[in-house]
Coordinates of C-alpha atoms and ligand atoms in Angstrom, one line a residue:
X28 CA 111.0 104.0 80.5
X29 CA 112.2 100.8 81.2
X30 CA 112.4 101.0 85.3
X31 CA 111.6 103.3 88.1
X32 CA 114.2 103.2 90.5
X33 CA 114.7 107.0 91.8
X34 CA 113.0 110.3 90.5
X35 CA 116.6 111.2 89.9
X36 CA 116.7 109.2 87.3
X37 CA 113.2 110.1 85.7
X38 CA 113.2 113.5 83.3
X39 CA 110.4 116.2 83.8
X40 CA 108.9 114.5 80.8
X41 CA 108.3 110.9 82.1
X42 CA 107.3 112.5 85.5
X43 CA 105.0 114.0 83.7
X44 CA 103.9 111.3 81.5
X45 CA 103.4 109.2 84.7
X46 CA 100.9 112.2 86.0
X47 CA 98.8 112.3 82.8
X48 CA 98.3 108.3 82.7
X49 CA 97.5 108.3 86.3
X50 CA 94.8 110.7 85.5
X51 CA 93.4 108.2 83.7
X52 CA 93.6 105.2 85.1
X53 CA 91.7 106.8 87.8
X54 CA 89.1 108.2 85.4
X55 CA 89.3 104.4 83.7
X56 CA 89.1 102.2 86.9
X57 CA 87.2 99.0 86.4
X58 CA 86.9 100.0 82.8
X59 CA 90.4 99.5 81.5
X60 CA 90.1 97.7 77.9
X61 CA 94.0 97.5 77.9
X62 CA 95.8 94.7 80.0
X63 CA 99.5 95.8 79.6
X64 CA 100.7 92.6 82.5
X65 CA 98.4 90.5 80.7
X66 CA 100.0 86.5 80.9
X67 CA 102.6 88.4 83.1
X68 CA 103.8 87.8 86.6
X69 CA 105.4 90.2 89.0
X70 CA 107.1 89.5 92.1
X71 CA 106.9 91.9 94.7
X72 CA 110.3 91.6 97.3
X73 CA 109.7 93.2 100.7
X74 CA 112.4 93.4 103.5
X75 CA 110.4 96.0 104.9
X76 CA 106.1 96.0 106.1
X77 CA 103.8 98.0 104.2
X78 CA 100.5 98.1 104.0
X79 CA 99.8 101.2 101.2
X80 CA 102.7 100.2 98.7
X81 CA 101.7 96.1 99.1
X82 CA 98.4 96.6 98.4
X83 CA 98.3 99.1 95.8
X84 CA 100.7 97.4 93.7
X85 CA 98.7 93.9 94.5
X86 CA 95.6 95.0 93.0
X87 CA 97.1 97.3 89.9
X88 CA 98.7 94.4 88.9
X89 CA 95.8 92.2 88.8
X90 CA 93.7 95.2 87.5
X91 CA 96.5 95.6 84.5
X92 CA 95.6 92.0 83.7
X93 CA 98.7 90.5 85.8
X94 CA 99.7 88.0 88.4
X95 CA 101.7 88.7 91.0
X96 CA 103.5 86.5 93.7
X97 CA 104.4 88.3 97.6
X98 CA 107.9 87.4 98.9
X99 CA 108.7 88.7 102.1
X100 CA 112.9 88.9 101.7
X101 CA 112.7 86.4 105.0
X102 CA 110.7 83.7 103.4
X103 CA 113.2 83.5 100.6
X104 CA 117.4 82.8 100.5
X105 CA 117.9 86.5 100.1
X106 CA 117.2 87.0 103.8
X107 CA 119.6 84.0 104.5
X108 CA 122.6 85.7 102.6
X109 CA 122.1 84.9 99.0
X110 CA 123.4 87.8 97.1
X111 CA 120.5 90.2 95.4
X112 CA 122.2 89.8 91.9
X113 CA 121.5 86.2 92.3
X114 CA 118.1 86.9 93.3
X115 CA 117.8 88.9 90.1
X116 CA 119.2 86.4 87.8
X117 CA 116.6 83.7 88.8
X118 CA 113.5 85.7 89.5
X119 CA 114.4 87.6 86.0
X120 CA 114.1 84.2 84.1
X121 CA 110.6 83.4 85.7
X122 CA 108.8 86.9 86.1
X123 CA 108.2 89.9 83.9
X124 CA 108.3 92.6 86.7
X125 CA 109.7 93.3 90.0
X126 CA 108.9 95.4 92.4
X127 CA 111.5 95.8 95.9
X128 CA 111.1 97.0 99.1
X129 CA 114.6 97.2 100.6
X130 CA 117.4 99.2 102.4
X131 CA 120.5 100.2 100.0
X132 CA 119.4 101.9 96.9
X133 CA 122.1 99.9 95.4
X134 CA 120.0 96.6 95.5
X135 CA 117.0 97.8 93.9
X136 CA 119.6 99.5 91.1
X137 CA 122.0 95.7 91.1
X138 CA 118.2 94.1 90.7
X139 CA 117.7 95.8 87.7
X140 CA 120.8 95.4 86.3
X141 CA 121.2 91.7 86.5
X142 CA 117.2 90.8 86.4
X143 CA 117.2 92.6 83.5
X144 CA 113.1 92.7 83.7
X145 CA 111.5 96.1 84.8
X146 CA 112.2 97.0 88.0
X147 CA 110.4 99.6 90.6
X148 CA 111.5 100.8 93.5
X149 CA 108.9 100.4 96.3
X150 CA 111.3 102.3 99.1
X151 CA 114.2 102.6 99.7
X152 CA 116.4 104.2 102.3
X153 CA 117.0 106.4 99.4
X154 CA 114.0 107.6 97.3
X155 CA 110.1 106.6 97.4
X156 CA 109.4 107.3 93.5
X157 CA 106.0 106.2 93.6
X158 CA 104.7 108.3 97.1
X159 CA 105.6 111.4 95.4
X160 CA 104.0 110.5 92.2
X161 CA 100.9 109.7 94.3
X162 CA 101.4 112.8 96.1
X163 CA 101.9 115.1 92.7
X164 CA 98.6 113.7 91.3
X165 CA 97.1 114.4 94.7
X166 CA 98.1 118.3 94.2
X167 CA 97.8 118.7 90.4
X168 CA 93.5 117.7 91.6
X169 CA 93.5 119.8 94.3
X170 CA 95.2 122.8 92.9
X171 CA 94.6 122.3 89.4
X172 CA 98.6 122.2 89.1
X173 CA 102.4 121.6 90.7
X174 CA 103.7 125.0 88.8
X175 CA 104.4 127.6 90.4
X176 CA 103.5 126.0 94.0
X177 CA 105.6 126.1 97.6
X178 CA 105.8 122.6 99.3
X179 CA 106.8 122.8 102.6
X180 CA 108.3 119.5 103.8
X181 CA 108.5 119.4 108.0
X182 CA 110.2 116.7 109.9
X183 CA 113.2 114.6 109.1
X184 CA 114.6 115.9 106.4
X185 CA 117.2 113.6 104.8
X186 CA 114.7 110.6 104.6
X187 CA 113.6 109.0 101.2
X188 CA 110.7 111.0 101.3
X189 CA 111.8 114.1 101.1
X190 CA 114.8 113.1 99.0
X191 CA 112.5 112.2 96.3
X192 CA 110.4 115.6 96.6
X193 CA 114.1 117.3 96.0
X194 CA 113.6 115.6 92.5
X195 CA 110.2 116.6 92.0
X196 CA 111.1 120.0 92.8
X197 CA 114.3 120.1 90.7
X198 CA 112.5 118.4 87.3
X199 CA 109.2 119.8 87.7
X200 CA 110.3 123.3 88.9
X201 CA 107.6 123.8 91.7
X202 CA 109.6 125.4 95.0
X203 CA 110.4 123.0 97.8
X204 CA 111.1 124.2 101.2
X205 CA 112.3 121.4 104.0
X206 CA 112.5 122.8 107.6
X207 CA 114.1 120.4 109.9
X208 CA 117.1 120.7 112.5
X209 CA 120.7 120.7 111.4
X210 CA 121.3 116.7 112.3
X211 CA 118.3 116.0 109.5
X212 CA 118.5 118.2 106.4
X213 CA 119.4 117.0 103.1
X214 CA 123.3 117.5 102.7
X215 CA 124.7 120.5 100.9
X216 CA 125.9 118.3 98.7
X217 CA 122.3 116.6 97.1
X218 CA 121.0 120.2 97.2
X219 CA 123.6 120.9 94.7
X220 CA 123.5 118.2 92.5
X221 CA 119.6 119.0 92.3
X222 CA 119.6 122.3 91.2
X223 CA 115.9 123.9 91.5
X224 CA 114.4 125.9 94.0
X225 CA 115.5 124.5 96.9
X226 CA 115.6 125.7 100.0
X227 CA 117.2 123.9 103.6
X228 CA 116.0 125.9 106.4
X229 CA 115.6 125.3 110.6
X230 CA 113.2 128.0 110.9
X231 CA 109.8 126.5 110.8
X232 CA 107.8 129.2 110.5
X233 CA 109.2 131.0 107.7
X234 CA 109.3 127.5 106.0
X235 CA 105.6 127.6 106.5
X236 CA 105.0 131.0 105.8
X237 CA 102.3 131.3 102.5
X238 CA 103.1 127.5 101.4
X239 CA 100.6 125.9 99.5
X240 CA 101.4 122.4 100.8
X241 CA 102.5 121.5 104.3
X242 CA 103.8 117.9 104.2
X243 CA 105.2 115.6 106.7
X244 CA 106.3 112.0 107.3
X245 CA 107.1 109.7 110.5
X246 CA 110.2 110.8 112.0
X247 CA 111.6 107.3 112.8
X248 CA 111.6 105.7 109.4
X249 CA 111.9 101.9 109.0
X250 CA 115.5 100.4 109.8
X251 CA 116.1 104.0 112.4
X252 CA 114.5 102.3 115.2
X253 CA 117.5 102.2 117.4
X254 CA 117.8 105.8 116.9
X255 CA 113.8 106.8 118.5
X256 CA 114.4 108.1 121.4
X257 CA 117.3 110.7 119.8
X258 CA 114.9 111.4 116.7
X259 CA 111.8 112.2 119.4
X260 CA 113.7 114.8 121.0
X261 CA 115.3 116.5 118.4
X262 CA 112.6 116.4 115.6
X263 CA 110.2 117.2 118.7
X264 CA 109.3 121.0 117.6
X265 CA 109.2 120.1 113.7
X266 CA 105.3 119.0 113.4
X267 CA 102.7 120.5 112.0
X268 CA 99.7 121.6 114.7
X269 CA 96.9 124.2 113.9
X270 CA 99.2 127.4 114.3
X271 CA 101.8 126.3 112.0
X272 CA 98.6 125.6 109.4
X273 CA 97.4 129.2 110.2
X274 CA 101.2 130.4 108.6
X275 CA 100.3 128.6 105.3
X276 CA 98.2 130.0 102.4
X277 CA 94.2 130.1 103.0
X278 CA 93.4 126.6 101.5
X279 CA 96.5 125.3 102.1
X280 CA 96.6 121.5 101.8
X281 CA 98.2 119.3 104.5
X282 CA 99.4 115.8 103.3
X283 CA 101.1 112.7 104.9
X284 CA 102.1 109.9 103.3
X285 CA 101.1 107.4 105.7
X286 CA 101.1 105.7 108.6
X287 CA 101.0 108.7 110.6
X288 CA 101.2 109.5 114.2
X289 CA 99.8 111.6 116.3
X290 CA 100.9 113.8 118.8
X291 CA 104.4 113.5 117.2
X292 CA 104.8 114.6 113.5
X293 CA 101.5 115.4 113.0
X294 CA 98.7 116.7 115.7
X295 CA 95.5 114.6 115.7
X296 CA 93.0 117.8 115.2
X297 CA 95.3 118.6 112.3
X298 CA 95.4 115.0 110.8
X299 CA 91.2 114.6 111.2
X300 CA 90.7 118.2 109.4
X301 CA 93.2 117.4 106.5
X302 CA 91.9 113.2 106.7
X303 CA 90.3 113.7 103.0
X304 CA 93.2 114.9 101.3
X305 CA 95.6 112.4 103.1
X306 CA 92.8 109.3 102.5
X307 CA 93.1 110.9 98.5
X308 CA 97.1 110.6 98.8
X309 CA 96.7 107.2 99.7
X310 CA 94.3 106.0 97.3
X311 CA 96.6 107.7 94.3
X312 CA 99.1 105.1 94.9
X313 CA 97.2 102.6 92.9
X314 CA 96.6 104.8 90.1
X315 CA 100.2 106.2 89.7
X316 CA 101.3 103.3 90.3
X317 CA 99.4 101.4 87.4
X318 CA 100.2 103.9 85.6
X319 CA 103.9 102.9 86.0
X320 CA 103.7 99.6 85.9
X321 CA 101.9 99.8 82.6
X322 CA 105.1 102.1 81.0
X323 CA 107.4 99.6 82.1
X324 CA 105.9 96.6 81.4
X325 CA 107.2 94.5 78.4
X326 CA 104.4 94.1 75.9
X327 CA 104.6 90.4 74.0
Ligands
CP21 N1 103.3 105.4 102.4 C1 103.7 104.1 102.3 O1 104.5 103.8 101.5 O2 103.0 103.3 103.1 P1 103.3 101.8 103.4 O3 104.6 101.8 104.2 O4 102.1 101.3 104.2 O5 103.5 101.0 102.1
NVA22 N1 110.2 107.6 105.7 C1 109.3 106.5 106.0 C2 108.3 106.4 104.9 C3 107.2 105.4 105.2 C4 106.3 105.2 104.0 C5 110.1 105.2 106.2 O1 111.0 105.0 105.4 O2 109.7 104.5 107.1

């Protein structure tokens, strides 16, 4: 695996590879006796905030034995119009990784291409690889595994998050359900490329009905804030509150990947009851993500 740029692009093996490593990094923290970024130095390119994804991939890197050098896309020419292939070309003779937070799906994909270092893609409007990986480990500890489980995704569905759970789903084989209003579900068209057990629904509570996972996300992404008011009131009925929990499967885990808030996609009683599941969620993004970064990284 030479970059993570989409869960499209990943097989059901590498998924799974990722999963089993991550395992153990966790198991391994703070007693790692391989340095995989050793003498390496990754730049991580932001054009978006973060606190989770910045962090995580801050301190794996260092804990991998790297270096790693922050650039906000505004501190650097690429926010003043210099093209991201040019980006690539120069960072790709300096650093040995890079990790981008950006918009088009195309960048992170033209990075890699004409970096030619590995490349991961920290969100895009696209696909968040590395929040589902988190998000699998989360489940495969929880509920021993991902086969033969219903995820129930509720809010807008035709952001990056659920976009990458449709490749979970479709390479891993678990069933995804994603109940959201017309205006935000997945087209018919990436439902059929996917293949899997997929299924588009508005009706929230048959979506919810005996899932093993309820999962949810903001409803205004970054980059939609023009669009808040029109996402408030139409995503307005698709959150998850105690009664739609009560639909789910006795034991039924609730996870958010973060930031969350309440009283829109996500009640607060809800949120507090579910906080050590969605706290674990969070804190697998360093392991998965080390666990990434040390399949991708050039050794030498
Ligand atoms: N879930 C997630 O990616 O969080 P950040 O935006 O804080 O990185
Ligand atoms: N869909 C959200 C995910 C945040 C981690 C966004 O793109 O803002």
């Amino acid at each position: 695996m030479k970059h993570l740029l989409s869960l499209e692009s990943l097989t059901a093996e590498e998924i799974l590879r990722i999963l089993e490593l991550a395992a153990e990094m966790k198991v391994m923290r703070g007693r790692h006796v391989e340095h995989p970024l050793r003498y390496q130095c990754w730049a991580l390119i932001f054009s978006k905030s973060s606190t989770r994804t910045r962090v995580s991939f801050e301190v794996g890197i260092r804990e991998l034995g790297g270096d790693v050098i922050f650039l906000a896309a505004d501190d650097i020419q690429l926010g003043r119009g210099e093209p991201i292939k040019d980006t690539a070309r120069v960072l790709g003779r300096m650093c040995h990784g890079a990790v981008i937070r950006t918009y088009a799906q195309s960048d992170v994909e033209d990075f890699a291409k004409f970096g030619g270092i590995p490349t991961i893609n920290a969100l895009t409007d696209e696909e968040h690889p590395c929040q589902i990986l988190a998000d699998l480990q989360t489940i495969r500890e929880k509920l021993g595994t991902h086969e033969g489980k219903v995820v129930t995704f509720v809010g807008d569905g035709a952001c990056n998050v659920p976009v990458s759970w449709i490749w979970a789903a479709a390479r891993l084989g678990f069933t995804l359900r994603i109940a959201a209003p017309a205006a935000f579900q997945p087209s018919a068209e990436l439902i059929a490329r996917a293949g899997g057990d997929i299924v588009v629904t508005e009706d929230l509570k048959a979506a919810a009905s005996g899932a093993d996972v309820l999962y949810t996300d903001v409803w205004v992404s970054m980059g939609k804030e023009n669009e808040a008011a029109y996402r408030l009131a139409q995503l307005g009925a698709y959150h998850i509150d105690s009664a739609l929990v009560s639909l789910a499967k006795p034991g039924a885990l609730v996870m958010h990947c973060l930031p969350a808030y309440r009283g829109k996609e996500i009640t607060d009683e809800v949120f507090e009851a579910h906080a050590p599941t969605i706290f674990d969620q969070a804190e697998n993004r360093l392991h998965a993500q080390k666990a990434v970064l040390s399949l991708v990284a050039r050794r030498g």
